[in-house]
Short mmCIF file of C-alpha atoms and ligand atoms in Angstrom, two decimals:
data_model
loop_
_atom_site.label_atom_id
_atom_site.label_comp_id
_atom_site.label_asym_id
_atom_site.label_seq_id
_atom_site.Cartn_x
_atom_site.Cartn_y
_atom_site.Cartn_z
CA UNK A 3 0.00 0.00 0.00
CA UNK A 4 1.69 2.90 -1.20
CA UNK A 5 0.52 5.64 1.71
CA UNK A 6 -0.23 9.97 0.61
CA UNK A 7 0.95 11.29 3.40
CA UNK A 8 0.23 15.39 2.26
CA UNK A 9 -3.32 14.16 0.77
CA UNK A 10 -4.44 13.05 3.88
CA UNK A 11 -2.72 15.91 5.22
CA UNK A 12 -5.02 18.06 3.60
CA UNK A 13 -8.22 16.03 4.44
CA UNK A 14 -7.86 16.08 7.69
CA UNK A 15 -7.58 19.56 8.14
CA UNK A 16 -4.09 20.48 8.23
CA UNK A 17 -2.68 23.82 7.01
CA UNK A 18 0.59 21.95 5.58
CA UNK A 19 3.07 19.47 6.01
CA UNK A 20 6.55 18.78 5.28
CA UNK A 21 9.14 16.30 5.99
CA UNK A 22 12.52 17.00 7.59
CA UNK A 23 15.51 14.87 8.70
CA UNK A 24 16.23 14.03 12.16
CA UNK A 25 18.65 16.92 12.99
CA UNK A 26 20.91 15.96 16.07
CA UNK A 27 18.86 18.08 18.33
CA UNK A 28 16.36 15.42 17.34
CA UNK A 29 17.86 11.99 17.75
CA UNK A 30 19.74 13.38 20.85
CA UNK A 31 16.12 13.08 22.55
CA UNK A 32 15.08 9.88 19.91
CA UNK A 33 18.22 8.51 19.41
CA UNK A 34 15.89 6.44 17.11
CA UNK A 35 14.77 8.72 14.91
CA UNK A 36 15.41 9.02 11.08
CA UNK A 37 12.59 11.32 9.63
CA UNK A 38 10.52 14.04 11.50
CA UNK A 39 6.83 15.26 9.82
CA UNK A 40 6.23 18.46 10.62
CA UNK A 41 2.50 19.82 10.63
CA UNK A 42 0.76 22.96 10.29
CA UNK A 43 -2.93 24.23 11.60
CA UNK A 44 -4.11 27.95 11.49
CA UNK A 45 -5.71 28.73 14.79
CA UNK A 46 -6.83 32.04 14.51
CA UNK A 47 -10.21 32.85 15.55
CA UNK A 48 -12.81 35.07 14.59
CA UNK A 49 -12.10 38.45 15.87
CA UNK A 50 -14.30 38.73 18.93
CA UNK A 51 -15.62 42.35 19.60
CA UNK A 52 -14.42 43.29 23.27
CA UNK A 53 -17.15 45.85 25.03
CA UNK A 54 -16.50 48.25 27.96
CA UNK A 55 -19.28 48.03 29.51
CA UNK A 56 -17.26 46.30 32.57
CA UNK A 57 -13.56 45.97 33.29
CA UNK A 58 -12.14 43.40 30.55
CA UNK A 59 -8.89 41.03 30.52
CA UNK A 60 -7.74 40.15 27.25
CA UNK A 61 -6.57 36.62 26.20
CA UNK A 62 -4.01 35.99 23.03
CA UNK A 63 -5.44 34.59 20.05
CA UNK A 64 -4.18 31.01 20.18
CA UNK A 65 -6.03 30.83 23.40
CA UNK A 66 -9.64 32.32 22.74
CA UNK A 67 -11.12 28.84 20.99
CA UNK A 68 -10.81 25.16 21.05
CA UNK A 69 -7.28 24.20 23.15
CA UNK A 70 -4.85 23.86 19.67
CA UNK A 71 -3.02 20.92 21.13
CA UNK A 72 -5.93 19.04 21.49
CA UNK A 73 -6.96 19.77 18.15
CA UNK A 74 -3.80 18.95 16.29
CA UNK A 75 -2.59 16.18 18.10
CA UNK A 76 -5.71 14.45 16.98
CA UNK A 77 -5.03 15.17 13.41
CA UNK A 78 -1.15 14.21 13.92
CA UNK A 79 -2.59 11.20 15.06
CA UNK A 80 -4.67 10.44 12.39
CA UNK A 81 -1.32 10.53 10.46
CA UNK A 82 0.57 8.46 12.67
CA UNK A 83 -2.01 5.77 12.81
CA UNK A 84 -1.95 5.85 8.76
CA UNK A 85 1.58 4.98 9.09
CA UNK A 86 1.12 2.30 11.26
CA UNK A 87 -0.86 0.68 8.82
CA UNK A 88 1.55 0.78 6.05
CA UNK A 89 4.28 0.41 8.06
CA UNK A 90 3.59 -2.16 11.35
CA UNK A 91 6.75 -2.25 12.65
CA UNK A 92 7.39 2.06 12.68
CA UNK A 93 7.96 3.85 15.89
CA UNK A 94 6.40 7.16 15.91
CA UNK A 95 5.98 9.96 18.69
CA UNK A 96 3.52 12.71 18.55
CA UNK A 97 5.09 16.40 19.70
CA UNK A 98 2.88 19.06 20.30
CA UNK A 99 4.91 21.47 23.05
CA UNK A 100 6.02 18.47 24.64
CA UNK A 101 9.48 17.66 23.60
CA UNK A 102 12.80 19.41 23.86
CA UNK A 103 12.95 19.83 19.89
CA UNK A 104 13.36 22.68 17.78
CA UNK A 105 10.03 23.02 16.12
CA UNK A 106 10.20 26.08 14.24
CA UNK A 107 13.64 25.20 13.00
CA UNK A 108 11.95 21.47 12.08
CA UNK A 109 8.91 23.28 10.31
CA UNK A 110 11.67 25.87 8.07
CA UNK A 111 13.70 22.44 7.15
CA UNK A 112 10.71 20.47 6.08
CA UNK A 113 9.61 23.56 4.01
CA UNK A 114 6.19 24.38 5.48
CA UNK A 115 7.23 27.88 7.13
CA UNK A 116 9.60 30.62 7.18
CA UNK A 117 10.81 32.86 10.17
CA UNK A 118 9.89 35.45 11.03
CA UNK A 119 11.99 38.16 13.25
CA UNK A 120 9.29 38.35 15.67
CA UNK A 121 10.57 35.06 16.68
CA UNK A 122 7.52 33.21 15.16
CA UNK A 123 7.01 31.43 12.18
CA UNK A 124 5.12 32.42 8.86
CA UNK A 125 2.90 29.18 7.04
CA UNK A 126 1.03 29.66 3.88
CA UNK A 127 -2.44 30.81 4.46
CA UNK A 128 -1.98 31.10 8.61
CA UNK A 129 0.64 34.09 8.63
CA UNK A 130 2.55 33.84 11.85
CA UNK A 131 -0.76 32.62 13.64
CA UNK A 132 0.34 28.75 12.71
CA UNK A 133 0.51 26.30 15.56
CA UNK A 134 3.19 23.23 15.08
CA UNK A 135 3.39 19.60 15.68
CA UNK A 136 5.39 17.05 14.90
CA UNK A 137 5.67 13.10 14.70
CA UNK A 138 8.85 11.54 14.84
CA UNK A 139 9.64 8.14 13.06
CA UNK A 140 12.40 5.78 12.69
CA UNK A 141 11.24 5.79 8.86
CA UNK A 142 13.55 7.04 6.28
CA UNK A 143 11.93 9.43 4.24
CA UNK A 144 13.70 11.66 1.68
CA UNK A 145 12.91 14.23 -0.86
CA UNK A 146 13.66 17.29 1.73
CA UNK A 147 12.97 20.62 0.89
CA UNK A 148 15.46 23.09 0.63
CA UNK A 149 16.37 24.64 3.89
CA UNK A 150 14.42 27.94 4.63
CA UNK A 151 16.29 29.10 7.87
CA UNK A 152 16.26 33.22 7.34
CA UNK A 153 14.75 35.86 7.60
CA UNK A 154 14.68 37.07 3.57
CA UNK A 155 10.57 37.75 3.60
CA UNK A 156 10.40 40.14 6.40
CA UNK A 157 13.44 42.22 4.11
CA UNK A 158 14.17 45.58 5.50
CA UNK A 159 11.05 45.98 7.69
CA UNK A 160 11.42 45.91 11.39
CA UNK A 161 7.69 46.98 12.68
CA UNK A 162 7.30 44.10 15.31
CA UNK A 163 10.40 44.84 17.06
CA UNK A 164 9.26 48.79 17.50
CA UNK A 165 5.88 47.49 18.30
CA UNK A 166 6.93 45.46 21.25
CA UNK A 167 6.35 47.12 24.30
CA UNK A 168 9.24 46.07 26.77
CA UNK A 169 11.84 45.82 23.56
CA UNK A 170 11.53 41.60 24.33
CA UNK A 171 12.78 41.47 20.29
CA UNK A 172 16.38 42.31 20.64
CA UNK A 173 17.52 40.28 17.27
CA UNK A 174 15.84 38.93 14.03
CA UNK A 175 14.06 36.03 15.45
CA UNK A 176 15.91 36.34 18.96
CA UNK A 177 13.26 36.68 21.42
CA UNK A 178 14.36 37.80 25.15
CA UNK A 179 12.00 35.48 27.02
CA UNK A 180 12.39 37.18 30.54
CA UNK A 181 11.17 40.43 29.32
CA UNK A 182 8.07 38.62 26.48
CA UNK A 183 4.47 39.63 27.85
CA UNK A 184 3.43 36.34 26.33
CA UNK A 185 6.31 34.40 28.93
CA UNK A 186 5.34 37.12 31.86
CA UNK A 187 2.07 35.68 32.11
CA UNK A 188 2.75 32.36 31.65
CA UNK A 189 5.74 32.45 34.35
CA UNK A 190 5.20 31.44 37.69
CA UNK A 191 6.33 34.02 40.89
CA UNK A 192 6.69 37.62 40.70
CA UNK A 193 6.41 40.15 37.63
CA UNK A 194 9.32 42.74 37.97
CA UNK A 195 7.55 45.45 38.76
CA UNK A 196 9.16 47.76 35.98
CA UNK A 197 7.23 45.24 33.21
CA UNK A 198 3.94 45.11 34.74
CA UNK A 199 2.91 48.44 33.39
CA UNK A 200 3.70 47.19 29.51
CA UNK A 201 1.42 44.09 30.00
CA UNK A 202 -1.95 46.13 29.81
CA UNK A 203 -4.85 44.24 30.94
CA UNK A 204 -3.04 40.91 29.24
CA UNK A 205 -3.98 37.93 31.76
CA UNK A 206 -2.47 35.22 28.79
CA UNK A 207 -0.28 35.51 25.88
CA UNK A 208 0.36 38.55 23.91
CA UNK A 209 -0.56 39.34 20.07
CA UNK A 210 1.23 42.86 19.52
CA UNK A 211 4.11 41.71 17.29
CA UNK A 212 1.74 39.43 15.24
CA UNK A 213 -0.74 42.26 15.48
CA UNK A 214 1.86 44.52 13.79
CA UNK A 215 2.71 42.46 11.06
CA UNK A 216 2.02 43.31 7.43
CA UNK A 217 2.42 39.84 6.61
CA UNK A 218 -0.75 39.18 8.77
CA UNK A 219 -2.88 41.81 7.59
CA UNK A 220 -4.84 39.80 5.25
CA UNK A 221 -4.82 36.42 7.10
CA UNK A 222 -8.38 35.17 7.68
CA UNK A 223 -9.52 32.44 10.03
CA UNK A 224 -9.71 28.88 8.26
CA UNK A 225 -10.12 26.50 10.51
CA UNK A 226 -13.43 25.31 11.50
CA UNK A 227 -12.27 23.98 14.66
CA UNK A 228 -11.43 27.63 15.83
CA UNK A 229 -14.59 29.18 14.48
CA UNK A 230 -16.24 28.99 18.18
CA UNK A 231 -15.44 31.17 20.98
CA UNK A 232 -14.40 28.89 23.75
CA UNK A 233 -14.76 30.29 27.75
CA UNK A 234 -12.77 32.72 28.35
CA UNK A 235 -12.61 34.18 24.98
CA UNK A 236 -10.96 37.27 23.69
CA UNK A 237 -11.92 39.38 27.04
CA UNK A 238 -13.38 37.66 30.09
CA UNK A 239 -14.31 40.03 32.75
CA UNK A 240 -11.62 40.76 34.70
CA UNK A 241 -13.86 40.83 38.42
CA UNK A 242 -14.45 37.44 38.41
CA UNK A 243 -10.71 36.49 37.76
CA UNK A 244 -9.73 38.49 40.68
CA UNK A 245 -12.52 37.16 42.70
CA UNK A 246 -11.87 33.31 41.59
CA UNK A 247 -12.04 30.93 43.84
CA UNK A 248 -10.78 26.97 44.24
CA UNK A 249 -14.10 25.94 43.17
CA UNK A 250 -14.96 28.76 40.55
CA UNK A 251 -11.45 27.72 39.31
CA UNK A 252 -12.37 23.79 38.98
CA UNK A 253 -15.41 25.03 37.96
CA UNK A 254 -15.08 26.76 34.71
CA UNK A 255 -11.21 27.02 33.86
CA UNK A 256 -9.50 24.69 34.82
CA UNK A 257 -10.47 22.60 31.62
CA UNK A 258 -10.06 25.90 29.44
CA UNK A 259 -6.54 26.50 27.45
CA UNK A 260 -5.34 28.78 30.14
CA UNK A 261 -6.00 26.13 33.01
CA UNK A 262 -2.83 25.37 32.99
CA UNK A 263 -1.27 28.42 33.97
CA UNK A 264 -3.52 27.69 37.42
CA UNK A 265 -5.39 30.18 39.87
CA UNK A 266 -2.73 32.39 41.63
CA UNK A 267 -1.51 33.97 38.14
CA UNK A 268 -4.50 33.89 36.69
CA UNK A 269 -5.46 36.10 39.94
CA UNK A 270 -2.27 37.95 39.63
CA UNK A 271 -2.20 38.81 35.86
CA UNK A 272 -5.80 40.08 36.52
CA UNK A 273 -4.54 42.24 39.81
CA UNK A 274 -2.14 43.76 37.41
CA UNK A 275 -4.56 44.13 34.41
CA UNK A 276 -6.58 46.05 36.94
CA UNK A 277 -4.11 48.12 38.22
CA UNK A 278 -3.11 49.59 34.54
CA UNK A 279 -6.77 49.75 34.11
CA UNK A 280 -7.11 52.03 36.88
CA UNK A 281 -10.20 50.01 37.70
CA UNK A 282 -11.91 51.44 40.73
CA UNK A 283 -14.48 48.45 40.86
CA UNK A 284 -11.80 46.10 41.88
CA UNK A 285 -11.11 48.28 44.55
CA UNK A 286 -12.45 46.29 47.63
CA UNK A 287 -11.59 42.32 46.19
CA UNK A 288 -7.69 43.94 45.87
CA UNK A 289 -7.49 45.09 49.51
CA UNK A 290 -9.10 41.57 50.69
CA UNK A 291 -6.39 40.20 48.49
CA UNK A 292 -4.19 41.81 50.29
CA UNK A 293 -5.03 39.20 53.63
CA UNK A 294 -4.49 36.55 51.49
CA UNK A 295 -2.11 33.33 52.33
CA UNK A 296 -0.12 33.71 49.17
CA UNK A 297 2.37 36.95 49.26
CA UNK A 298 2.66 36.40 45.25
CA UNK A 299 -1.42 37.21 45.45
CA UNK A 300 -0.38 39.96 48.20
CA UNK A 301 2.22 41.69 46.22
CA UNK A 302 0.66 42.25 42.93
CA UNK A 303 -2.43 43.48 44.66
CA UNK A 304 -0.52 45.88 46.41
CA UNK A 305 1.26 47.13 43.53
CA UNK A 306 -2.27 47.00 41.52
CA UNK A 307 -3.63 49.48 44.80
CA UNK A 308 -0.87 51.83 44.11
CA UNK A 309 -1.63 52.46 40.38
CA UNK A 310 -5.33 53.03 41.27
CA UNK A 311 -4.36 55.29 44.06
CA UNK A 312 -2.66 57.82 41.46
CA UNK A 313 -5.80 58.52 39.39
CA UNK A 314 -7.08 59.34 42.06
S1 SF4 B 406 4.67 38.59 22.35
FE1 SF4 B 406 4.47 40.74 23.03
S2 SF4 B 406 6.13 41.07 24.49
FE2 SF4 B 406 6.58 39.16 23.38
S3 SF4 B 406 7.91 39.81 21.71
FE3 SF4 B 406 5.81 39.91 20.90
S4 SF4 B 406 5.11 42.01 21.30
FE4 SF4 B 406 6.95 41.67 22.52
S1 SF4 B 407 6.60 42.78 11.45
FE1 SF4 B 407 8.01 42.87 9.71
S2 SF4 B 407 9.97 42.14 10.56
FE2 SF4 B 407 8.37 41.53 12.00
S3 SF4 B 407 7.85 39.44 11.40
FE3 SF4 B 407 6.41 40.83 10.35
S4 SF4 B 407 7.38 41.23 8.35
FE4 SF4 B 407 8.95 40.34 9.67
#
């Protein structure tokens, strides 16, 4: 059975995908490993109209719908169960964020992307708003693309780097993680207080590079899997987020794509969100916050106190 690995690519709902060898960065985590596929899906959503009629957080893009690892590991393993069947005695591994490889460097080698210098990757159709996975296989598969490791399509323009409001893009590509909103709200502990201002009322991720972008101005959402607005959306209110309790947390988003990040910085990104937002409402649930067990909680609604207290 002779097996069409990019048709069924394309049935299933994949963006692209392309074929690269197992680079030593690779095999030194599979020492098995001969041939690495690397796959494609779009995940932007709709854009979701954010009203002011209460205090709002906002959430990046790849976060506002259906959780994107869920959705393209399924596909990936659609793929890898295709080359099972051809091929009984493969060994495959899915990868989507959870391996120590170098997927955007894996994605420009098997010809499905290009970098970009705001440190992500561009795929046809997607702009830089591509999510990656990969399965790894101890089949050898050739015809490689030609390598497409630079920067050549961005040429002499430079807009993400003067977008980005803490200066996180300090080379073509080179991204300085301890200064990235998008890393700041992920991170666990304490924001430095001198970035807290720059992240806005960001409570996950952050699109202002890829918002920037020329090569994203035209990009439209294609997947139907993202169509849906998925709890919490583009802007959840940011009172409840403060307020959120164990069981309010269990309750409704834990399950969600930012679950993971857990309750004390979803709690703090939103006391800082409502600090920059000057948002007297939160007023009272920051001062209880600041009796609560966790000094992490304490600190940030101190600092979150303070900004309100100037407008005042
Ligand atoms: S995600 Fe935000 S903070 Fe990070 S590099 Fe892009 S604009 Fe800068
Ligand atoms: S904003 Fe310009 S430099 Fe930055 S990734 Fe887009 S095209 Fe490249």
């Amino acid at each position: 059975m002779i097996l069409d690995l990019h048709n069924l690519a394309m049935e299933i709902g994949l963006q692209a995908m392309g074929i690269a060898p197992a680079i030593s960065e690779v095999r030194k985590a599979f020492p098995w490993a001969e041939s690495v596929i690397s796959a494609a899906i779009c995940y932007l959503p709709p854009e979701q109209a954010c009203e002011n009629d209460v205090p709002k957080g906002l959430i990046a893009r790849f976060a506002r719908s259906s959780d994107y690892h869920t959705v393209l590991r399924k596909k990936l393993d659609t793929l890898s169960n295709a080359i099972m069947i051809t091929h009984p005695s493969a060994q495959t591994k899915i990868c989507v964020d959870t391996s120590p490889i170098p997927e955007r460097k894996i994605a420009a080698l098997a010809g499905i992307a290009t970098r970009g210098k705001h440190g992500n990757v561009f795929v046809k159709n997607c702009g830089s708003y591509a999510a990656l996975g990969e399965i790894i296989t101890n089949i050898p598969m050739t015809d490689f693309p030609r390598v497409s490791d630079n920067f050549d399509e961005c040429g002499s323009c430079n807009r993400c780097a003067g977008a980005c409001p803490t200066g996180a893009i300090i080379a073509p590509g080179e991204i300085d993680a301890s200064k990235c909103i998008s890393q700041l709200t992920q991170m666990s502990g304490i924001i430095p207080p001198e970035l807290r201002k720059a992240m806005g009322n960001r409570i996950y991720g952050c699109d202002i590079c890829q918002e920037s972008c020329p090569r994203n101005a035209d990009i439209q959402p294609t997947s139907p899997e993202f169509a849906e607005s998925v709890f919490p959306g583009a802007c959840p209110d940011l009172l409840p987020l403060l307020e959120l309790t164990a069981a309010d947390f269990n309750k409704t988003i834990k399950d969600s794509s930012i679950g993971w990040i857990r309750r004390t910085r979803i709690r703090r990104n939103a006391a800082i969100a409502a600090g920059n937002l000057k948002c007297l409402e939160a007023e009272d649930t920051l001062n209880s916050m600041l009796q609560d067990e966790n000094p992490i909680i304490r600190a940030h609604a101190a600092w979150a106190l303070g900004e309100i207290e100037h407008t005042k």
